[in-house]
Amino acid sequence: MDFEALVKHISTMQSTLQAQAAHAVNLALTARNWLMDCYIVEFEQNGEDRAAYGEQLLKKLEQRLNVKGLNERSGLSKNKEALSALVQRQAMPLQPKDIINTPVTLEFLGLNDRALVTENDLEQSILDNLQRFLLEMGHGFCFEARQKRILIDGDYFFADLVFYHRILKCHVIVELKIDKFRNEYASQLNLYLNYFKAKVMQPDDNPPVGILLCTEKGDTLVKYATAGLDPNIFVQKYMIELPTEEEIKKFISTANY
C-alpha cells in the first residue's frame, strides 16, 4: 500500500461510516419524535390532570425535563448552538439525501383519510401550518413559492411547492400526491428539475432537488421509475396521522443501519 492508496482507503471508510452514523441518528430522532408526540397526544386526550396544565403543557414539560425546544421539534440538546457548530466543523458537506426525513409525518395538519380530498386541500393545509411543516422537513428549508408557474413550448406547468435550502444552496421542489406512487409522477418531477437547471439555477447554486410526497410507495417501482432520471429525485411516504406503537416497532426493527 502506497500513500495515495492509504488516503483513498481512509477517505472511503470515513465517508461510508459517517453516512451510516448520520442515518442511524436520523432514525433515532424520527422514532423519538414519534414517541414524544404519541405520549403528549395521549396525555392531552386522556391524562387525569391534563386540565391543570392546558396550554402551558409544553412549557411545563420543558421546565421539568430541563430541555428546550419541545414545541414545532428542535431537539433535546441542552446547547443546540454549540452542538450545531461542532457538527458543522466535523461533518462532511451535506448531500441532498441527507436532508430527507423518512417518513414525513404531517399529523399537525389535523387531516384524516376522509378529510383529505384533493391535492389542493393538502397544499393549503401545509401552507396554513407552514412553520411546522418546515420543521418537519428539516433544517435549512426556506419557503419560496406555491404553484410555481413553468412555461414550456406554450404550455403551463405548476410545481406545487418550491423551497430554497440555504445549507445545500439549491432549490427544492416538493410535489404533493394524495395517492400511492405512480411512475408518471417521477417523470413530471424530472421535468421540473431540468427546467430549474436551465432557467432558474444561478451560477453559484447547486443542482435542484425534487421531493415527491405520496401516501404509499413501492420500493421496486420507485427504483425502476427513477432509473436514468435526475439522481436528486427522492420519493417519500407521508403520514397524516401519528403511527401506532406497532408501526413504530416495525420501523425500528426493519431499519437498515
PDB file of C-alpha atoms in Angstrom:
ATOM      1  CA  MET A   1       0.000   0.000   0.000  1.00  0.00           C
ATOM      2  CA  ASP A   2       1.391   3.398  -1.003  1.00  0.00           C
ATOM      3  CA  PHE A   3       0.412   6.791   0.441  1.00  0.00           C
ATOM      4  CA  GLU A   4      -2.247   7.503  -2.192  1.00  0.00           C
ATOM      5  CA  ALA A   5      -3.885   4.142  -1.506  1.00  0.00           C
ATOM      6  CA  LEU A   6      -3.854   4.914   2.214  1.00  0.00           C
ATOM      7  CA  VAL A   7      -5.589   8.242   1.613  1.00  0.00           C
ATOM      8  CA  LYS A   8      -8.192   6.589  -0.602  1.00  0.00           C
ATOM      9  CA  HIS A   9      -8.958   3.824   1.913  1.00  0.00           C
ATOM     10  CA  ILE A  10      -9.320   6.214   4.843  1.00  0.00           C
ATOM     11  CA  SER A  11     -11.424   8.648   2.816  1.00  0.00           C
ATOM     12  CA  THR A  12     -13.774   5.877   1.696  1.00  0.00           C
ATOM     13  CA  MET A  13     -14.047   4.490   5.216  1.00  0.00           C
ATOM     14  CA  GLN A  14     -14.747   7.915   6.691  1.00  0.00           C
ATOM     15  CA  SER A  15     -17.454   8.754   4.151  1.00  0.00           C
ATOM     16  CA  THR A  16     -19.162   5.374   4.497  1.00  0.00           C
ATOM     17  CA  LEU A  17     -19.184   5.251   8.290  1.00  0.00           C
ATOM     18  CA  GLN A  18     -20.185   8.885   8.615  1.00  0.00           C
ATOM     19  CA  ALA A  19     -23.147   8.317   6.313  1.00  0.00           C
ATOM     20  CA  GLN A  20     -24.173   5.268   8.358  1.00  0.00           C
ATOM     21  CA  ALA A  21     -23.866   7.245  11.584  1.00  0.00           C
ATOM     22  CA  ALA A  22     -25.953  10.111  10.211  1.00  0.00           C
ATOM     23  CA  HIS A  23     -28.588   7.632   9.046  1.00  0.00           C
ATOM     24  CA  ALA A  24     -28.692   5.971  12.463  1.00  0.00           C
ATOM     25  CA  VAL A  25     -29.054   9.339  14.204  1.00  0.00           C
ATOM     26  CA  ASN A  26     -31.863  10.340  11.836  1.00  0.00           C
ATOM     27  CA  LEU A  27     -33.716   7.100  12.551  1.00  0.00           C
ATOM     28  CA  ALA A  28     -33.325   7.586  16.290  1.00  0.00           C
ATOM     29  CA  LEU A  29     -34.573  11.175  16.112  1.00  0.00           C
ATOM     30  CA  THR A  30     -37.543  10.121  13.980  1.00  0.00           C
ATOM     31  CA  ALA A  31     -38.503   7.417  16.462  1.00  0.00           C
ATOM     32  CA  ARG A  32     -38.024   9.848  19.347  1.00  0.00           C
ATOM     33  CA  ASN A  33     -40.270  12.446  17.734  1.00  0.00           C
ATOM     34  CA  TRP A  34     -42.959   9.870  17.045  1.00  0.00           C
ATOM     35  CA  LEU A  35     -42.918   8.567  20.596  1.00  0.00           C
ATOM     36  CA  MET A  36     -42.809  12.056  22.094  1.00  0.00           C
ATOM     37  CA  ASP A  37     -45.834  13.149  20.075  1.00  0.00           C
ATOM     38  CA  CYS A  38     -47.723   9.952  20.895  1.00  0.00           C
ATOM     39  CA  TYR A  39     -47.190  10.433  24.634  1.00  0.00           C
ATOM     40  CA  ILE A  40     -48.170  14.112  24.527  1.00  0.00           C
ATOM     41  CA  VAL A  41     -51.312  13.466  22.459  1.00  0.00           C
ATOM     42  CA  GLU A  42     -52.297  10.598  24.767  1.00  0.00           C
ATOM     43  CA  PHE A  43     -51.899  12.858  27.828  1.00  0.00           C
ATOM     44  CA  GLU A  44     -53.826  15.718  26.223  1.00  0.00           C
ATOM     45  CA  GLN A  45     -56.715  13.395  25.420  1.00  0.00           C
ATOM     46  CA  ASN A  46     -56.798  11.105  28.461  1.00  0.00           C
ATOM     47  CA  GLY A  47     -54.463  12.459  31.160  1.00  0.00           C
ATOM     48  CA  GLU A  48     -56.081  12.558  34.595  1.00  0.00           C
ATOM     49  CA  ASP A  49     -54.668  16.004  35.447  1.00  0.00           C
ATOM     50  CA  ARG A  50     -54.472  17.457  31.921  1.00  0.00           C
ATOM     51  CA  ALA A  51     -56.860  20.307  32.752  1.00  0.00           C
ATOM     52  CA  ALA A  52     -54.340  21.681  35.249  1.00  0.00           C
ATOM     53  CA  TYR A  53     -51.767  22.331  32.518  1.00  0.00           C
ATOM     54  CA  GLY A  54     -53.769  23.321  29.444  1.00  0.00           C
ATOM     55  CA  GLU A  55     -51.815  25.494  27.024  1.00  0.00           C
ATOM     56  CA  GLN A  56     -48.837  25.553  29.423  1.00  0.00           C
ATOM     57  CA  LEU A  57     -48.181  21.826  28.954  1.00  0.00           C
ATOM     58  CA  LEU A  58     -45.140  22.127  26.691  1.00  0.00           C
ATOM     59  CA  LYS A  59     -43.639  24.931  28.758  1.00  0.00           C
ATOM     60  CA  LYS A  60     -44.100  22.902  31.958  1.00  0.00           C
ATOM     61  CA  LEU A  61     -42.515  19.877  30.297  1.00  0.00           C
ATOM     62  CA  GLU A  62     -39.507  21.941  29.242  1.00  0.00           C
ATOM     63  CA  GLN A  63     -39.052  23.213  32.803  1.00  0.00           C
ATOM     64  CA  ARG A  64     -39.483  19.792  34.397  1.00  0.00           C
ATOM     65  CA  LEU A  65     -37.214  17.971  31.934  1.00  0.00           C
ATOM     66  CA  ASN A  66     -34.729  20.868  31.779  1.00  0.00           C
ATOM     67  CA  VAL A  67     -34.767  20.892  27.974  1.00  0.00           C
ATOM     68  CA  LYS A  68     -35.696  23.396  25.307  1.00  0.00           C
ATOM     69  CA  GLY A  69     -37.496  23.003  22.018  1.00  0.00           C
ATOM     70  CA  LEU A  70     -40.394  20.653  22.789  1.00  0.00           C
ATOM     71  CA  ASN A  71     -42.681  22.935  20.659  1.00  0.00           C
ATOM     72  CA  GLU A  72     -42.579  22.665  16.374  1.00  0.00           C
ATOM     73  CA  ARG A  73     -39.264  19.540  17.409  1.00  0.00           C
ATOM     74  CA  SER A  74     -35.935  21.377  17.665  1.00  0.00           C
ATOM     75  CA  GLY A  75     -34.328  18.610  19.720  1.00  0.00           C
ATOM     76  CA  LEU A  76     -33.275  17.731  23.239  1.00  0.00           C
ATOM     77  CA  SER A  77     -29.754  19.128  23.226  1.00  0.00           C
ATOM     78  CA  LYS A  78     -29.128  21.497  26.154  1.00  0.00           C
ATOM     79  CA  ASN A  79     -26.844  23.622  23.981  1.00  0.00           C
ATOM     80  CA  LYS A  80     -28.073  23.248  20.428  1.00  0.00           C
ATOM     81  CA  GLU A  81     -25.946  26.123  19.121  1.00  0.00           C
ATOM     82  CA  ALA A  82     -22.680  24.595  20.353  1.00  0.00           C
ATOM     83  CA  LEU A  83     -23.732  21.157  19.149  1.00  0.00           C
ATOM     84  CA  SER A  84     -24.601  22.515  15.726  1.00  0.00           C
ATOM     85  CA  ALA A  85     -21.248  24.311  15.458  1.00  0.00           C
ATOM     86  CA  LEU A  86     -19.410  21.140  16.441  1.00  0.00           C
ATOM     87  CA  VAL A  87     -21.274  19.096  13.845  1.00  0.00           C
ATOM     88  CA  GLN A  88     -20.560  21.686  11.173  1.00  0.00           C
ATOM     89  CA  ARG A  89     -16.826  21.537  11.919  1.00  0.00           C
ATOM     90  CA  GLN A  90     -16.603  17.766  11.929  1.00  0.00           C
ATOM     91  CA  ALA A  91     -19.122  16.737   9.297  1.00  0.00           C
ATOM     92  CA  MET A  92     -18.604  16.174   5.618  1.00  0.00           C
ATOM     93  CA  PRO A  93     -20.600  18.502   3.314  1.00  0.00           C
ATOM     94  CA  LEU A  94     -24.292  17.648   3.276  1.00  0.00           C
ATOM     95  CA  GLN A  95     -25.634  15.722   0.318  1.00  0.00           C
ATOM     96  CA  PRO A  96     -29.258  16.015  -0.908  1.00  0.00           C
ATOM     97  CA  LYS A  97     -30.099  12.569   0.510  1.00  0.00           C
ATOM     98  CA  ASP A  98     -29.085  13.811   3.973  1.00  0.00           C
ATOM     99  CA  ILE A  99     -31.946  16.331   4.174  1.00  0.00           C
ATOM    100  CA  ILE A 100     -34.786  13.915   3.521  1.00  0.00           C
ATOM    101  CA  ASN A 101     -36.794  12.750   6.522  1.00  0.00           C
ATOM    102  CA  THR A 102     -38.294   9.261   6.318  1.00  0.00           C
ATOM    103  CA  PRO A 103     -41.218   9.181   6.615  1.00  0.00           C
ATOM    104  CA  VAL A 104     -42.680  12.690   6.739  1.00  0.00           C
ATOM    105  CA  THR A 105     -45.320  12.914   9.471  1.00  0.00           C
ATOM    106  CA  LEU A 106     -47.989  15.592   8.983  1.00  0.00           C
ATOM    107  CA  GLU A 107     -50.315  14.860  11.901  1.00  0.00           C
ATOM    108  CA  PHE A 108     -50.268  18.561  12.848  1.00  0.00           C
ATOM    109  CA  LEU A 109     -52.392  19.345   9.770  1.00  0.00           C
ATOM    110  CA  GLY A 110     -55.403  17.884  11.547  1.00  0.00           C
ATOM    111  CA  LEU A 111     -56.419  15.865   8.495  1.00  0.00           C
ATOM    112  CA  ASN A 112     -57.545  12.290   8.133  1.00  0.00           C
ATOM    113  CA  ASP A 113     -58.130   9.985   5.181  1.00  0.00           C
ATOM    114  CA  ARG A 114     -61.711  11.110   4.821  1.00  0.00           C
ATOM    115  CA  ALA A 115     -60.929  14.828   5.060  1.00  0.00           C
ATOM    116  CA  LEU A 116     -58.073  14.616   2.557  1.00  0.00           C
ATOM    117  CA  VAL A 117     -59.984  15.128  -0.691  1.00  0.00           C
ATOM    118  CA  THR A 118     -57.698  16.899  -3.163  1.00  0.00           C
ATOM    119  CA  GLU A 119     -54.070  17.866  -3.556  1.00  0.00           C
ATOM    120  CA  ASN A 120     -55.155  21.486  -3.198  1.00  0.00           C
ATOM    121  CA  ASP A 121     -56.605  20.663   0.233  1.00  0.00           C
ATOM    122  CA  LEU A 122     -53.312  19.115   1.296  1.00  0.00           C
ATOM    123  CA  GLU A 123     -51.318  22.021  -0.117  1.00  0.00           C
ATOM    124  CA  GLN A 124     -53.498  24.628   1.592  1.00  0.00           C
ATOM    125  CA  SER A 125     -53.268  22.798   4.920  1.00  0.00           C
ATOM    126  CA  ILE A 126     -49.477  22.752   4.637  1.00  0.00           C
ATOM    127  CA  LEU A 127     -49.358  26.484   3.934  1.00  0.00           C
ATOM    128  CA  ASP A 128     -51.696  27.155   6.856  1.00  0.00           C
ATOM    129  CA  ASN A 129     -49.191  25.292   9.033  1.00  0.00           C
ATOM    130  CA  LEU A 130     -46.050  26.311   7.155  1.00  0.00           C
ATOM    131  CA  GLN A 131     -43.825  26.781  10.203  1.00  0.00           C
ATOM    132  CA  ARG A 132     -44.499  23.278  11.492  1.00  0.00           C
ATOM    133  CA  PHE A 133     -44.120  21.814   8.011  1.00  0.00           C
ATOM    134  CA  LEU A 134     -40.689  23.416   7.656  1.00  0.00           C
ATOM    135  CA  LEU A 135     -39.639  21.953  10.986  1.00  0.00           C
ATOM    136  CA  GLU A 136     -40.879  18.522   9.947  1.00  0.00           C
ATOM    137  CA  MET A 137     -38.983  18.696   6.658  1.00  0.00           C
ATOM    138  CA  GLY A 138     -35.742  19.502   8.456  1.00  0.00           C
ATOM    139  CA  HIS A 139     -33.169  22.242   8.999  1.00  0.00           C
ATOM    140  CA  GLY A 140     -32.435  24.769   6.249  1.00  0.00           C
ATOM    141  CA  PHE A 141     -35.658  24.934   4.212  1.00  0.00           C
ATOM    142  CA  CYS A 142     -36.847  28.420   3.192  1.00  0.00           C
ATOM    143  CA  PHE A 143     -40.239  28.797   1.518  1.00  0.00           C
ATOM    144  CA  GLU A 144     -40.158  30.473  -1.892  1.00  0.00           C
ATOM    145  CA  ALA A 145     -43.292  29.789  -3.964  1.00  0.00           C
ATOM    146  CA  ARG A 146     -46.579  27.946  -4.255  1.00  0.00           C
ATOM    147  CA  GLN A 147     -47.785  26.650  -7.628  1.00  0.00           C
ATOM    148  CA  LYS A 148     -44.660  27.940  -9.352  1.00  0.00           C
ATOM    149  CA  ARG A 149     -45.638  28.565 -12.966  1.00  0.00           C
ATOM    150  CA  ILE A 150     -43.421  26.952 -15.594  1.00  0.00           C
ATOM    151  CA  LEU A 151     -43.861  27.745 -19.298  1.00  0.00           C
ATOM    152  CA  ILE A 152     -42.555  25.181 -21.793  1.00  0.00           C
ATOM    153  CA  ASP A 153     -43.404  25.267 -25.515  1.00  0.00           C
ATOM    154  CA  GLY A 154     -46.508  27.352 -24.883  1.00  0.00           C
ATOM    155  CA  ASP A 155     -47.851  25.062 -22.144  1.00  0.00           C
ATOM    156  CA  TYR A 156     -48.007  25.935 -18.461  1.00  0.00           C
ATOM    157  CA  PHE A 157     -46.987  23.552 -15.701  1.00  0.00           C
ATOM    158  CA  PHE A 158     -47.199  24.222 -11.979  1.00  0.00           C
ATOM    159  CA  ALA A 159     -44.784  22.985  -9.312  1.00  0.00           C
ATOM    160  CA  ASP A 160     -46.661  22.555  -6.034  1.00  0.00           C
ATOM    161  CA  LEU A 161     -44.178  23.966  -3.508  1.00  0.00           C
ATOM    162  CA  VAL A 162     -40.740  25.485  -4.071  1.00  0.00           C
ATOM    163  CA  PHE A 163     -38.160  25.990  -1.331  1.00  0.00           C
ATOM    164  CA  TYR A 164     -34.557  27.106  -1.224  1.00  0.00           C
ATOM    165  CA  HIS A 165     -32.231  25.132   1.016  1.00  0.00           C
ATOM    166  CA  ARG A 166     -29.738  27.560   2.500  1.00  0.00           C
ATOM    167  CA  ILE A 167     -27.224  24.863   3.504  1.00  0.00           C
ATOM    168  CA  LEU A 168     -27.283  22.819   0.304  1.00  0.00           C
ATOM    169  CA  LYS A 169     -27.601  26.084  -1.662  1.00  0.00           C
ATOM    170  CA  CYS A 170     -30.160  24.730  -4.083  1.00  0.00           C
ATOM    171  CA  HIS A 171     -33.854  24.855  -4.879  1.00  0.00           C
ATOM    172  CA  VAL A 172     -36.046  22.071  -3.538  1.00  0.00           C
ATOM    173  CA  ILE A 173     -39.238  21.289  -5.429  1.00  0.00           C
ATOM    174  CA  VAL A 174     -41.902  19.404  -3.470  1.00  0.00           C
ATOM    175  CA  GLU A 175     -44.703  17.660  -5.333  1.00  0.00           C
ATOM    176  CA  LEU A 176     -47.752  16.539  -3.341  1.00  0.00           C
ATOM    177  CA  LYS A 177     -49.830  13.483  -4.227  1.00  0.00           C
ATOM    178  CA  ILE A 178     -52.825  12.098  -2.340  1.00  0.00           C
ATOM    179  CA  ASP A 179     -52.392   8.545  -3.608  1.00  0.00           C
ATOM    180  CA  LYS A 180     -49.656   5.938  -3.959  1.00  0.00           C
ATOM    181  CA  PHE A 181     -46.631   6.490  -6.172  1.00  0.00           C
ATOM    182  CA  ARG A 182     -47.076   6.125  -9.938  1.00  0.00           C
ATOM    183  CA  ASN A 183     -44.251   6.155 -12.470  1.00  0.00           C
ATOM    184  CA  GLU A 184     -45.535   9.252 -14.273  1.00  0.00           C
ATOM    185  CA  TYR A 185     -45.077  11.278 -11.090  1.00  0.00           C
ATOM    186  CA  ALA A 186     -41.300  10.807 -11.285  1.00  0.00           C
ATOM    187  CA  SER A 187     -41.260  11.925 -14.927  1.00  0.00           C
ATOM    188  CA  GLN A 188     -43.204  15.061 -14.039  1.00  0.00           C
ATOM    189  CA  LEU A 189     -40.784  15.974 -11.251  1.00  0.00           C
ATOM    190  CA  ASN A 190     -37.810  15.264 -13.513  1.00  0.00           C
ATOM    191  CA  LEU A 191     -39.239  17.795 -15.984  1.00  0.00           C
ATOM    192  CA  TYR A 192     -39.360  20.457 -13.286  1.00  0.00           C
ATOM    193  CA  LEU A 193     -35.773  19.782 -12.198  1.00  0.00           C
ATOM    194  CA  ASN A 194     -34.493  20.089 -15.761  1.00  0.00           C
ATOM    195  CA  TYR A 195     -36.366  23.364 -16.181  1.00  0.00           C
ATOM    196  CA  PHE A 196     -34.905  24.779 -12.974  1.00  0.00           C
ATOM    197  CA  LYS A 197     -31.397  23.767 -14.038  1.00  0.00           C
ATOM    198  CA  ALA A 198     -31.837  25.533 -17.378  1.00  0.00           C
ATOM    199  CA  LYS A 199     -33.859  28.610 -16.389  1.00  0.00           C
ATOM    200  CA  VAL A 200     -33.756  29.250 -12.634  1.00  0.00           C
ATOM    201  CA  MET A 201     -30.470  27.924 -11.238  1.00  0.00           C
ATOM    202  CA  GLN A 202     -27.836  30.616 -10.616  1.00  0.00           C
ATOM    203  CA  PRO A 203     -24.091  30.128 -11.263  1.00  0.00           C
ATOM    204  CA  ASP A 204     -23.354  29.685  -7.547  1.00  0.00           C
ATOM    205  CA  ASP A 205     -26.300  27.335  -6.942  1.00  0.00           C
ATOM    206  CA  ASN A 206     -26.107  23.574  -6.697  1.00  0.00           C
ATOM    207  CA  PRO A 207     -28.451  21.453  -8.847  1.00  0.00           C
ATOM    208  CA  PRO A 208     -32.071  21.429  -7.640  1.00  0.00           C
ATOM    209  CA  VAL A 209     -33.589  18.634  -5.592  1.00  0.00           C
ATOM    210  CA  GLY A 210     -37.029  17.114  -6.101  1.00  0.00           C
ATOM    211  CA  ILE A 211     -39.086  15.531  -3.314  1.00  0.00           C
ATOM    212  CA  LEU A 212     -42.229  13.603  -4.216  1.00  0.00           C
ATOM    213  CA  LEU A 213     -44.561  13.036  -1.252  1.00  0.00           C
ATOM    214  CA  CYS A 214     -47.031  10.157  -1.658  1.00  0.00           C
ATOM    215  CA  THR A 215     -49.311   8.225   0.681  1.00  0.00           C
ATOM    216  CA  GLU A 216     -47.658   4.930  -0.291  1.00  0.00           C
ATOM    217  CA  LYS A 217     -44.723   3.779  -2.395  1.00  0.00           C
ATOM    218  CA  GLY A 218     -43.366   0.501  -3.653  1.00  0.00           C
ATOM    219  CA  ASP A 219     -39.587   0.463  -3.471  1.00  0.00           C
ATOM    220  CA  THR A 220     -39.191  -1.663  -6.604  1.00  0.00           C
ATOM    221  CA  LEU A 221     -41.479   0.544  -8.697  1.00  0.00           C
ATOM    222  CA  VAL A 222     -39.689   3.660  -7.440  1.00  0.00           C
ATOM    223  CA  LYS A 223     -36.340   2.099  -8.338  1.00  0.00           C
ATOM    224  CA  TYR A 224     -37.396   1.244 -11.875  1.00  0.00           C
ATOM    225  CA  ALA A 225     -39.302   4.506 -12.452  1.00  0.00           C
ATOM    226  CA  THR A 226     -36.439   6.753 -11.368  1.00  0.00           C
ATOM    227  CA  ALA A 227     -33.592   4.807 -13.012  1.00  0.00           C
ATOM    228  CA  GLY A 228     -31.922   7.085 -15.562  1.00  0.00           C
ATOM    229  CA  LEU A 229     -33.646  10.213 -14.247  1.00  0.00           C
ATOM    230  CA  ASP A 230     -32.112  13.020 -12.235  1.00  0.00           C
ATOM    231  CA  PRO A 231     -30.357  11.445  -9.206  1.00  0.00           C
ATOM    232  CA  ASN A 232     -31.730  14.211  -6.970  1.00  0.00           C
ATOM    233  CA  ILE A 233     -35.301  12.862  -7.173  1.00  0.00           C
ATOM    234  CA  PHE A 234     -36.500  11.427  -3.869  1.00  0.00           C
ATOM    235  CA  VAL A 235     -39.818   9.658  -3.336  1.00  0.00           C
ATOM    236  CA  GLN A 236     -41.055   9.684   0.254  1.00  0.00           C
ATOM    237  CA  LYS A 237     -44.119   8.458   2.071  1.00  0.00           C
ATOM    238  CA  TYR A 238     -46.015  10.914   4.223  1.00  0.00           C
ATOM    239  CA  MET A 239     -48.403  10.192   7.061  1.00  0.00           C
ATOM    240  CA  ILE A 240     -51.285  12.409   8.176  1.00  0.00           C
ATOM    241  CA  GLU A 241     -51.680  10.595  11.494  1.00  0.00           C
ATOM    242  CA  LEU A 242     -49.140   9.562  14.100  1.00  0.00           C
ATOM    243  CA  PRO A 243     -48.051   5.931  13.742  1.00  0.00           C
ATOM    244  CA  THR A 244     -49.264   3.257  16.098  1.00  0.00           C
ATOM    245  CA  GLU A 245     -46.936   1.589  18.579  1.00  0.00           C
ATOM    246  CA  GLU A 246     -46.779  -1.454  16.305  1.00  0.00           C
ATOM    247  CA  GLU A 247     -45.793   0.695  13.319  1.00  0.00           C
ATOM    248  CA  ILE A 248     -43.018   2.349  15.322  1.00  0.00           C
ATOM    249  CA  LYS A 249     -41.638  -1.031  16.416  1.00  0.00           C
ATOM    250  CA  LYS A 250     -41.755  -2.295  12.837  1.00  0.00           C
ATOM    251  CA  PHE A 251     -39.994   0.828  11.547  1.00  0.00           C
ATOM    252  CA  ILE A 252     -37.179   0.472  14.077  1.00  0.00           C
ATOM    253  CA  SER A 253     -36.781  -3.302  13.624  1.00  0.00           C
ATOM    254  CA  THR A 254     -36.605  -3.095   9.822  1.00  0.00           C
ATOM    255  CA  ALA A 255     -34.377  -0.001   9.627  1.00  0.00           C
ATOM    256  CA  ASN A 256     -31.256  -0.541   7.598  1.00  0.00           C
ATOM    257  CA  TYR A 257     -28.307   0.914   9.532  1.00  0.00           C
TER     258      TYR A 257
END
